[in-house]
Amino acid sequence: MKWTIAALLIMSVSTLQAEAFREGKKKKTNATSLAAGCAPASSATELNINNVRALIQTGGDLWWDFQNAQYEVPKNSGRTSLFAGSLWLGGKDVSGQLKVAAVRFRSGGTDFWTGPLSTTTSEIDATTCAEYDDHYVTTRSEVAEFVGWVEAGLDDESNGTEKQSEDFPDYVIPRSVLEWPAHGRNYEPYNEDFYLAPFNDRNGDGVYNPFDGDYPGYDLKGEVDCRERIVNIYGDQNLWWVFNDKGNVHTESGAQAIGMEIRAQAFSFATNDEVNSMTFYNYELVNRSSFSLTDTYFGVWVDADLGCSQDDYVGCDVQRGLGYAYNGDEFDEDCNGATGYGDLPPAIGVDFFQGPFQDNDGIDNPGPATNSEILAYDLVKSDGGIPYKGLGVGYGDGIVDNERFGMTRFLYHNNDQSVRGDPNTGVEYYNFLRSIWRDGSHMIYGGTGHNASTAPPFFEADYMFPGETDVIGWGTGGLVQPSWTEVTAGNQPFDRRFMQSAGPFVLEPGAVNNITFGVVWARAKSGNAEASVDAVRKADDKTQALFDNCFRVLNGPDAPDLTAQELDREIVLYIDNKSISNNFNEQYAEVDPSIIPPDSINGRPITPEEQFEYQAYRFQGYQIYQVSDNTVSASDLGDIEKARLIAQVDVKDTVDQIVNFTFDEEIGSTIPEIMVKGANEGIRHSFRVISDQFAEGDNRLVNHKSYYFIAVAYAYNNYVPFNPLSDDSQNEPFLGSRKGATGAVRSVQVIPHDTRFEDGGVLLNSQYGDGVEIIRIEGTGNGGRSLDLKEESIQAILNANGDLVDSLKYESGRGPVDIKVIDPLNVKAGDFSLAFRDTATIGDLTDAYWEIYGEGIDTFTVASDIQVETEHLIPELGISVTIGQALSPGRVGSVNNGFISADFEYEDLTKQFLIGVPDGETQDAQNWVLAGTSEDPNLPEYDDYRETWQDPFTGDDRTYFYDQNEVYENVIEGIVAPFFLTAQSTGHGPMPELPGHGYFFRLLGNLHPGDTSVMNLLHSVDIVLTPDKDKWTRVPVLEMRDTVGESQGNAEKGRLREAYSLDKNGVSATDSTESDDPNSPNYISGRGMSWFPGYAINTETGERLNMAFGEDSYFVKDKGRDMVFNPSSSITEGPARDFRGGGKHFVYVFRNNDVEEDRNAFPLEYNNPGTRMPAYDAGEFIVEKLRQNTQNSVRDVYRAASWCMFPLANPLVPWTTMAEGLVPTTLKM
């Protein structure tokens, strides 16, 4: 396999490469002993993948460059929100000796140095400190690409394919993977821990080796439970480093060293929400000392200079475990060289997600299950629990001794040397971790927090400026206090610093703890400076959800891989998803943890499935852009100067236009942004490009010029449609690609050229989009496509006289499956078979699949859901296959109510002999198709057809109109319609008046109970009129007169005409006897039959169908009494406009329901086939049933009626006699 070969080649160059995997960037040294004396750390790296630019030092300090603030947000704005920050640790050994490690500004020194400590002596030497003075920078996309490269090689080895070289041409393993510091030097004199930075061990041998497929420890598949004591690598960008407090004398705190090894990571995510303005930090702290520390505290110190440093306030939200800073006035001006934020200044917060482990006590300490739940003070205090969910992790989860502290203290201090000023000694650093001032007095509630600022009684407090967030007095011994903020205290804004800490606990030798915190930034849309604190709280809730979800951000569907075929002034683009893509087979579904589902729906508890659907984004479509050059990235796709949309495809459903709503801070209102205008025509994976969207004038592509393209995917969730007055509606139903399967979203370069000069010259015999000839062997349905049978199949069907033919041949590109050329250079000649398979339940399409096989090719199998219309590429054959499973007409959600297309095709365009009675909307005889949503209690016979039922959940009455958009009122200009929708009681309609419209379609007796809308049993049919008598259809002629006493022989409407039958030459029978001679006028019946000049074929099954036509025998003038299909051209007659309807020569097409009635029930078995209309039998079934003339027998006929036409003769084109062929040319519709 290709990547193994690459490994052997690299290792053959130098056997020292393997050592590099164990030691990363470290250099060998000849040191024989370890001695402290490390120099201060000096390396720094920017965390800058999102809207924040944060400088991170390797010496434990954050966000500054030793002179200026370097926490810029928004990035490139020139404004900063934090000046510095660091980790503080402190505790006492068994003899009471204080040990502290901290750093602030290094003005007096530092307590931290880089590198891991010896596992035997807890020491380190200066050389090792210097070797580790660096960040190990990785990006998730870079690592994911490496993993994709490895797995492609493994697949190649298993399947004999070449995917690795095809998908990853010229790939080189990045240094970040090769030099990952997975292992320390676990030998003398270093004795470093063998396992340092987390990694994924593919073969489980315990040794990091990228040539084995090992990689930095990102949880790429979302499989790791972050509640376990395992540290992963997080973020889209990650800085990993290791430092300690034993490298030299503690010159910051002056206290003795602890012996702590700290493995740190700073990380951030590039998103399209609030998380894009956040950064995160994780510290894995390993106690390398040989002694225990009691009364230990860990804390995060923050110098929050929000723009101008001189006008800040601070505070905390106890329930969230959040400390924050905000502007002390309404305008943040420039000061001391820092640029202020101006009006509506932002706020910034630090959420102490998790701290050290609470001391073991053998119980599951109590804690609330939800953010809204608050536990009583006495309950949690006595059992070592927490009252607020934001104050820790692992409480009340049923697991013993996994509890981790959250924020147990919050204290601020000023940039001065007062009693509330900066600490100077180890004791003062330690006391600040415990909410104790420099003079040894405990912080008290109110005022400035010092007892000198307020009068007794004094209440000792753990949390400073909590506002109203400590509702049970958790920080004041259970004594609930009034709101306390810097505003209520009347404090003067100033340069504030604050400390969030966790403890006390016992730190044992070898103990491993984690501290994780996040920096949250937000700016209010309106209001005052404190409104930004509310915005931070809201953003922090999303941050907390992200932490609870193991820092798994919403990725959106991975952008597809984009490839191309270069042709002469033409490009064909192809998109595909690798198996490692989260959108493989277009199955992307991702839960947004920030979407909070309701507890109940319609008064009942929400189910897990409903909760998932409420929170999940699902794949919806793709967008293809032409971009201006290769520097354009996915973040530029909204810039029309850099990117222009050239194609969009999406799932065929009810979702089309998607709008996101973004609050614009400058104008103070929500702005709708159309993210996509969905074509709603199904998914395609190939796209023909012939135009340059950036060209001026002639925009046809030019050969030998470079063009650039980007493809992205998008997903959709609209759990509650946007409401500007609600905070619980969906602002962003559109979610685009954040990355590709193997890295960042990238453009591809394509250069069209003449293929005649390629590989010795290639002459193309096809072009993109050409269809192929399809032969149906088995199966039914149209796949949502317009079907067109080849003439040889039509003739075979007519010759079969109602029997099924062996196969059906369709014209190229007009079959039930869309198979087309997508790569003219790779089309292979041959006969290939496409077969549908079902793995389990018959009729359950969710487990069905299809495959193509044939001579000279491997079987190509597609296991995706065939219910979803998707184009699948088969590059080996140069074709694509699109399988459609369109919903039937009448079904809720069916596109265009299941209608595909209809048209007239005349063989001789100069003889367009047929027109018709178009459906009207007025309440008269011309309103013969009752589609739409009209209702009139005074004229209910004209009400459009509908179904009413009671909602089982709400009890409300619901109404469903069968064709509410009036699709079927406009088929061929309104002269053809489904029989099911035709008028019954209006007079002059084609439907006989029996007990109600639904009666015809009710299945009685031992059949499936209830009403069946035969709308969903409509088929694709060809109706052909032709002068070729060999193709004519023997048909019953139906009486259309509404009044029995006015019809010939008093025949009832919808029954056989009371007249002698005719033969094909118009010769009448002279008696009522029956004959089996097709040339006899008595064929099938001596009365009530004639010939229709043409035929009807079900193009989905290849069956010839029974037909009938009508006559109103009262309309003699309009040829309603001659048993000939010869409608007049008159719709009405005379001044009163009496309705004539051309003599009402309605044409009926009947489906074969002998085997197909209720086709969606399985198995297909019926116990009374005598009531079923067969395929073409020369009208024998219809004659027999109408002669019986019972309600049930008449129902058996009309239940099978599928299509109905209301024809008229074109007065400008003469018809002939039956003997001469009746119609002047062939018409196909």
mmCIF file of C-alpha atoms in Angstrom, residues 1151-1157 1166 1169-1175:
data_model
loop_
_atom_site.group_PDB
_atom_site.id
_atom_site.type_symbol
_atom_site.label_atom_id
_atom_site.label_comp_id
_atom_site.label_asym_id
_atom_site.label_seq_id
_atom_site.Cartn_x
_atom_site.Cartn_y
_atom_site.Cartn_z
ATOM 1 C CA ARG A 1151 -55.571 1.073 -15.245
ATOM 2 C CA ASN A 1152 -54.985 -2.612 -14.657
ATOM 3 C CA ASN A 1153 -55.821 -3.001 -10.983
ATOM 4 C CA ASP A 1154 -55.989 -6.788 -11.076
ATOM 5 C CA VAL A 1155 -52.593 -6.975 -9.361
ATOM 6 C CA GLU A 1156 -51.908 -3.421 -8.348
ATOM 7 C CA GLU A 1157 -54.841 -2.077 -6.318
ATOM 8 C CA TYR A 1166 -56.401 -10.246 -3.203
ATOM 9 C CA PRO A 1169 -59.998 -10.745 -8.485
ATOM 10 C CA GLY A 1170 -63.365 -10.787 -10.218
ATOM 11 C CA THR A 1171 -63.855 -7.176 -9.161
ATOM 12 C CA ARG A 1172 -60.550 -6.056 -10.692
ATOM 13 C CA MET A 1173 -60.060 -4.379 -14.052
ATOM 14 C CA PRO A 1174 -57.493 -6.311 -16.118
ATOM 15 C CA ALA A 1175 -55.077 -5.016 -18.726
#
